[in-house]
Amino acid sequence: MRLIFHGPPGVGKGTQAGRISIEQGLSHISSGDLLRAAVDAKTEVGLKAREYIENGLLVPDELIVNIVADKINSAECEKGFILDGFPRNLSQAKVLDSTLGKTGKKIDRVFSFIASEEVIITRIAGRRMCESCGAHYHELFSPPSKENVCDECQSKLFQRKDDYPETIKVRLKVYKEQTEKLIDYYNNKGILEEVDCNGDKAEIQQNIIAGLHSMSKEERDME
Ligand code: AMP
């Protein structure tokens, strides 16, 4: 099963990709995580990508498409994968199609995550991360026991620069201008399914799993 979780930043697709990849035995490919790891490791890609990420802009395609293509072609993705944060524009979507097409594969389903802008801003603005072990928290929905201190390793929590309120606005604008149009691209291919993300995490997960089951049934019916 090869899936894309598509949607604006902060809609919760990363959380769901994490949960569902474990449940379904799929590989979780987050282009944002791959880029942040490159920034932390100060690789050539990371050094070039850092400023774009901190300012809420998309990194140039050439910095990300090869990294994602290598992952998709690796042994860990043989059983399938969930792409989270990729593709972000039409040219990335086309590169993805041609990369998969070379080995006779394709994307089976795109789950399009939808939530109101108010919900998205509340979710992003409250996100905090541990500077040492990377554990995630949320000021309102999953706060640490002690303010600004990680429950796991007692280190300090921080807010990602691209989660600052002024940068959230830029990220949402970039989404509207470049990423949203992929909804039409995948709808025209007949593989798009909408997921209402205004509810809680468990509810959203159930909706996606129901979508996956209907997908397997459709495929069985076609055989
Ligand atoms: P994310 O964690 O998916 O919100 O990504 C964080 C940041 O990484 C984005 O705001 C972009 O700067 C960069 N990024 C992640 N994925 C991509 C992509 N597919 N194309 C371009 N930039 C990306």
XYZ file of C-alpha atoms and ligand atoms in Angstrom:
246
model
C 0.000 0.000 0.000
C 1.448 3.351 -1.055
C -0.318 6.330 0.500
C -0.001 10.096 0.656
C -1.248 12.084 3.657
C -1.899 15.522 2.204
C -2.980 18.692 3.973
C -1.949 22.031 5.458
C 0.739 22.257 8.152
C -0.581 21.494 11.639
C -3.608 19.540 10.468
C -2.353 16.410 12.268
C -1.195 14.328 9.297
C 2.216 13.624 10.865
C 0.634 12.225 14.038
C -1.741 10.051 12.027
C 1.019 8.907 9.644
C 3.002 7.781 12.715
C 0.082 5.849 14.210
C -1.187 4.266 10.999
C 2.236 3.302 9.652
C 2.852 1.286 12.844
C -0.604 -0.269 12.743
C -0.407 -1.212 9.059
C 3.315 -2.124 8.942
C 4.134 0.672 6.496
C 7.163 2.922 6.349
C 6.530 6.548 7.417
C 8.365 9.038 5.209
C 8.167 12.596 6.537
C 9.984 15.020 4.237
C 10.029 17.607 7.066
C 11.758 15.111 9.418
C 14.260 14.163 6.695
C 15.095 17.832 6.150
C 15.332 18.624 9.880
C 17.721 15.666 10.305
C 19.846 17.064 7.459
C 19.854 20.497 9.147
C 20.898 18.975 12.510
C 23.645 16.918 10.832
C 24.788 20.035 8.931
C 24.917 18.155 5.625
C 25.190 20.114 2.365
C 21.414 19.797 1.879
C 20.784 20.766 5.501
C 22.926 23.895 5.292
C 21.067 25.023 2.165
C 17.606 24.086 3.499
C 17.806 25.689 6.940
C 16.855 29.249 6.047
C 13.871 28.189 3.929
C 12.550 25.986 6.732
C 12.961 28.631 9.429
C 11.133 31.173 7.275
C 8.242 28.829 6.503
C 9.068 28.551 2.786
C 9.357 25.406 0.682
C 12.937 24.294 0.089
C 13.860 24.128 -3.622
C 12.746 20.849 -5.237
C 16.311 19.724 -5.952
C 17.058 19.600 -2.204
C 14.249 17.181 -1.392
C 13.143 15.080 -4.385
C 16.245 12.862 -4.504
C 16.170 12.209 -0.751
C 12.530 11.099 -0.955
C 13.094 9.067 -4.153
C 15.999 7.195 -2.494
C 13.794 6.373 0.502
C 10.937 5.117 -1.672
C 13.306 2.843 -3.582
C 14.916 1.489 -0.411
C 14.239 -1.954 1.087
C 12.426 -0.437 4.089
C 9.638 0.772 1.758
C 9.109 -2.547 -0.023
C 5.923 -3.312 1.937
C 4.559 0.166 1.259
C 4.750 3.618 2.751
C 2.941 6.726 3.899
C 4.295 9.959 2.476
C 3.801 12.853 4.890
C 4.667 16.348 3.615
C 5.586 15.215 0.112
C 4.677 16.146 -2.597
C 4.178 19.848 -1.819
C 3.751 21.124 -5.398
C 2.842 19.881 -8.864
C 6.396 19.278 -10.049
C 7.147 17.097 -6.992
C 3.954 15.128 -7.673
C 5.103 14.465 -11.234
C 8.589 13.394 -10.121
C 6.927 11.025 -7.656
C 4.742 9.494 -10.387
C 7.717 8.955 -12.658
C 9.918 7.540 -9.859
C 7.245 4.978 -8.976
C 6.368 4.346 -12.628
C 9.933 3.160 -13.351
C 9.245 0.062 -11.227
C 5.589 -0.313 -12.298
C 4.242 1.125 -9.038
C 1.792 3.908 -8.253
C 0.181 5.791 -5.381
C -2.917 3.855 -4.269
C -4.709 6.521 -2.246
C -4.303 10.128 -1.131
C -5.944 11.108 2.148
C -6.638 14.821 2.132
C -6.735 16.180 5.699
C -9.149 19.057 6.224
C -9.546 21.336 9.270
C -10.535 24.946 9.877
C -7.769 27.561 9.974
C -8.640 28.275 13.631
C -8.060 24.620 14.598
C -4.791 24.551 12.637
C -3.392 27.702 14.247
C -4.261 26.464 17.764
C -2.571 23.130 17.033
C 0.640 24.626 15.636
C 1.010 27.512 18.083
C 0.936 25.160 21.116
C 3.496 22.649 19.815
C 6.641 22.178 21.894
C 9.568 19.783 21.473
C 12.278 18.492 23.787
C 15.671 19.933 22.806
C 17.401 16.733 23.847
C 15.263 13.654 23.024
C 12.847 15.231 20.510
C 9.666 14.202 22.409
C 6.579 16.163 21.318
C 4.156 18.055 23.570
C 1.290 20.473 23.187
C 0.614 23.300 25.644
C -3.137 22.557 25.658
C -3.637 18.974 24.459
C -0.624 17.067 25.848
C 1.295 19.309 28.251
C 4.330 18.026 30.192
C 3.809 17.461 33.940
C 6.174 20.360 34.715
C 5.947 23.486 32.558
C 8.578 23.553 29.781
C 10.362 20.414 31.059
C 10.413 17.087 29.198
C 8.731 14.201 31.083
C 11.103 11.694 29.445
C 14.536 13.233 30.057
C 13.934 16.429 32.108
C 15.510 18.632 29.403
C 14.078 21.982 28.322
C 11.297 22.242 25.755
C 11.437 24.652 22.844
C 9.190 25.925 20.070
C 10.311 25.320 16.470
C 11.063 28.636 14.745
C 8.667 27.725 11.941
C 5.883 27.339 14.532
C 6.114 31.027 15.569
C 2.807 32.823 14.841
C 4.220 35.031 12.043
C 5.796 32.010 10.309
C 2.599 29.955 10.599
C 0.908 32.615 8.457
C 3.609 32.257 5.776
C 3.319 28.446 5.833
C -0.454 28.595 5.390
C -0.060 31.043 2.480
C 2.521 28.754 0.816
C 0.119 25.836 1.301
C -2.729 27.732 -0.376
C -0.561 28.902 -3.283
C 1.390 25.730 -4.045
C 0.200 22.636 -2.213
C -3.590 22.909 -2.189
C -3.796 22.435 -5.964
C -2.645 18.827 -5.530
C -6.190 18.083 -4.330
C -7.414 18.531 -7.935
C -4.444 16.602 -9.319
C -5.232 13.500 -7.247
C -9.007 13.941 -7.448
C -8.707 13.779 -11.240
C -6.864 10.483 -10.861
C -9.788 9.189 -8.749
C -7.623 8.335 -5.717
C -8.449 11.193 -3.330
C -10.302 10.717 -0.075
C -11.130 13.541 2.329
C -10.574 13.187 6.082
C -12.340 15.566 8.472
C -9.663 16.525 11.035
C -11.645 18.789 13.331
C -12.256 15.949 15.821
C -9.912 14.176 18.226
C -6.980 11.964 17.248
C -8.687 8.617 17.890
C -11.740 9.638 15.847
C -9.583 10.792 12.913
C -7.592 7.549 13.033
C -10.826 5.539 12.854
C -11.956 7.526 9.793
C -8.701 6.791 7.976
C -8.804 3.104 8.857
C -12.381 2.919 7.571
C -11.089 4.517 4.344
C -8.322 1.907 4.085
C -10.804 -0.925 4.563
C -13.130 0.420 1.868
C -10.091 0.710 -0.383
C -9.155 -2.966 0.111
C -12.767 -3.930 -0.569
C -12.875 -1.891 -3.804
C -9.662 -3.601 -4.911
C -11.048 -7.046 -4.080
C -14.239 -6.229 -6.046
C -12.178 -5.263 -9.070
C -10.336 -8.617 -9.129
P 6.771 19.861 7.716
O 7.338 19.260 8.956
O 6.267 18.846 6.729
O 5.748 20.944 7.991
O 7.978 20.576 6.963
C 8.739 21.597 7.583
C 9.414 22.438 6.517
O 10.301 21.623 5.740
C 8.477 23.070 5.495
O 7.897 24.283 5.955
C 9.438 23.292 4.333
O 10.310 24.379 4.583
C 10.284 22.022 4.373
N 9.683 20.941 3.567
C 9.172 19.758 4.014
N 8.743 18.994 3.006
C 8.984 19.706 1.884
C 8.746 19.459 0.502
N 8.152 18.332 0.080
N 9.129 20.414 -0.393
C 9.713 21.561 0.011
N 9.954 21.869 1.301
C 9.588 20.952 2.233
